[in-house]
GROMACS .gro file of C-alpha atoms in nm:
model
   85
    1TYR     CA    1  -0.964   0.697  -0.400
    2ASN     CA    2  -0.698   0.931  -0.383
    3PHE     CA    3  -0.783   1.176  -0.662
    4CYS     CA    4  -0.520   1.360  -0.823
    5PRO     CA    5  -0.586   1.747  -0.815
    6ASP     CA    6  -0.533   1.872  -1.161
    7LYS     CA    7  -0.740   1.596  -1.361
    8ASN     CA    8  -0.985   1.422  -1.067
    9ASP     CA    9  -0.843   1.115  -1.212
   10PRO     CA   10  -0.779   0.832  -1.001
   11LEU     CA   11  -0.461   0.693  -1.143
   12PRO     CA   12  -0.257   0.908  -1.301
   13ALA     CA   13  -0.195   0.866  -1.690
   14PRO     CA   14   0.160   0.746  -1.596
   15GLU     CA   15   0.075   0.496  -1.380
   16ARG     CA   16  -0.260   0.397  -1.551
   17ASP     CA   17  -0.064   0.339  -1.873
   18GLU     CA   18   0.198   0.152  -1.669
   19LEU     CA   19  -0.048  -0.093  -1.550
   20ILE     CA   20  -0.181  -0.135  -1.877
   21ALA     CA   21   0.138  -0.204  -2.065
   22GLY     CA   22   0.250  -0.488  -1.777
   23ALA     CA   23  -0.141  -0.650  -1.848
   24GLN     CA   24  -0.057  -0.687  -2.212
   25ARG     CA   25   0.309  -0.784  -2.166
   26TYR     CA   26   0.168  -1.017  -1.908
   27TYR     CA   27  -0.098  -1.133  -2.170
   28ASP     CA   28   0.125  -1.177  -2.443
   29GLN     CA   29   0.393  -1.397  -2.259
   30THR     CA   30   0.069  -1.588  -2.217
   31VAL     CA   31  -0.044  -1.620  -2.518
   32ALA     CA   32   0.354  -1.736  -2.643
   33ALA     CA   33   0.378  -2.005  -2.365
   34TYR     CA   34  -0.004  -2.146  -2.488
   35GLU     CA   35   0.155  -2.181  -2.833
   36ALA     CA   36   0.511  -2.358  -2.696
   37ALA     CA   37   0.296  -2.571  -2.481
   38ASP     CA   38   0.154  -2.932  -2.523
   39ALA     CA   39  -0.188  -3.046  -2.476
   40ALA     CA   40  -0.202  -3.160  -2.135
   41ASP     CA   41  -0.050  -2.764  -2.030
   42LYS     CA   42  -0.310  -2.596  -2.280
   43GLN     CA   43  -0.581  -2.626  -2.049
   44ALA     CA   44  -0.384  -2.467  -1.747
   45LEU     CA   45  -0.238  -2.227  -1.974
   46LYS     CA   46  -0.616  -2.078  -2.164
   47GLN     CA   47  -0.748  -2.013  -1.804
   48GLU     CA   48  -0.450  -1.779  -1.755
   49MET     CA   49  -0.518  -1.619  -2.063
   50ASP     CA   50  -0.879  -1.619  -1.999
   51SER     CA   51  -0.781  -1.416  -1.688
   52ALA     CA   52  -0.522  -1.179  -1.806
   53GLU     CA   53  -0.757  -1.119  -2.096
   54GLU     CA   54  -1.049  -1.035  -1.812
   55ASN     CA   55  -0.780  -0.801  -1.663
   56LEU     CA   56  -0.723  -0.579  -1.897
   57LYS     CA   57  -1.074  -0.527  -1.971
   58GLN     CA   58  -1.154  -0.432  -1.614
   59ILE     CA   59  -0.873  -0.218  -1.597
   60GLN     CA   60  -0.996  -0.041  -1.927
   61LYS     CA   61  -1.350  -0.005  -1.787
   62TRP     CA   62  -1.194   0.239  -1.499
   63ASP     CA   63  -0.992   0.469  -1.795
   64TRP     CA   64  -1.133   0.819  -1.678
   65PRO     CA   65  -1.202   0.945  -2.079
   66LEU     CA   66  -1.447   0.621  -2.087
   67MET     CA   67  -1.613   0.657  -1.759
   68THR     CA   68  -1.658   1.036  -1.858
   69GLN     CA   69  -1.825   0.897  -2.163
   70ASN     CA   70  -2.069   0.730  -1.979
   71PHE     CA   71  -2.135   0.979  -1.760
   72LYS     CA   72  -2.202   1.190  -1.998
   73ARG     CA   73  -2.450   0.958  -2.201
   74TYR     CA   74  -2.624   0.928  -1.859
   75PHE     CA   75  -2.674   1.288  -1.802
   76ASP     CA   76  -2.783   1.358  -2.177
   77ARG     CA   77  -3.064   1.127  -2.100
   78CYS     CA   78  -3.126   1.284  -1.787
   79LEU     CA   79  -3.166   1.605  -1.969
   80ALA     CA   80  -3.376   1.453  -2.250
   81GLN     CA   81  -3.621   1.298  -2.052
   82LYS     CA   82  -3.668   1.627  -1.811
   83GLU     CA   83  -3.752   1.825  -2.150
   84GLU     CA   84  -4.003   1.590  -2.263
   85SER     CA   85  -4.178   1.641  -1.925
   0.00000   0.00000   0.00000
């Protein structure tokens, strides 16, 4: 990863936010197309919607504040186990 020197963030906030916004726009456009489609096209559009939704979830998993929360929980558990020993 190419980390930013000031935040140790794999993607600087503007780029990450732009990526998330683009994925959200794609998802919104797909939902609108699904609502306007006939029954024959709905199955293919549903697959695209599922893919777009999964992309949003995957992007959010790499959001640095969420990642740091996971690390905090992990290290808190490690410390608690060490204190119990």
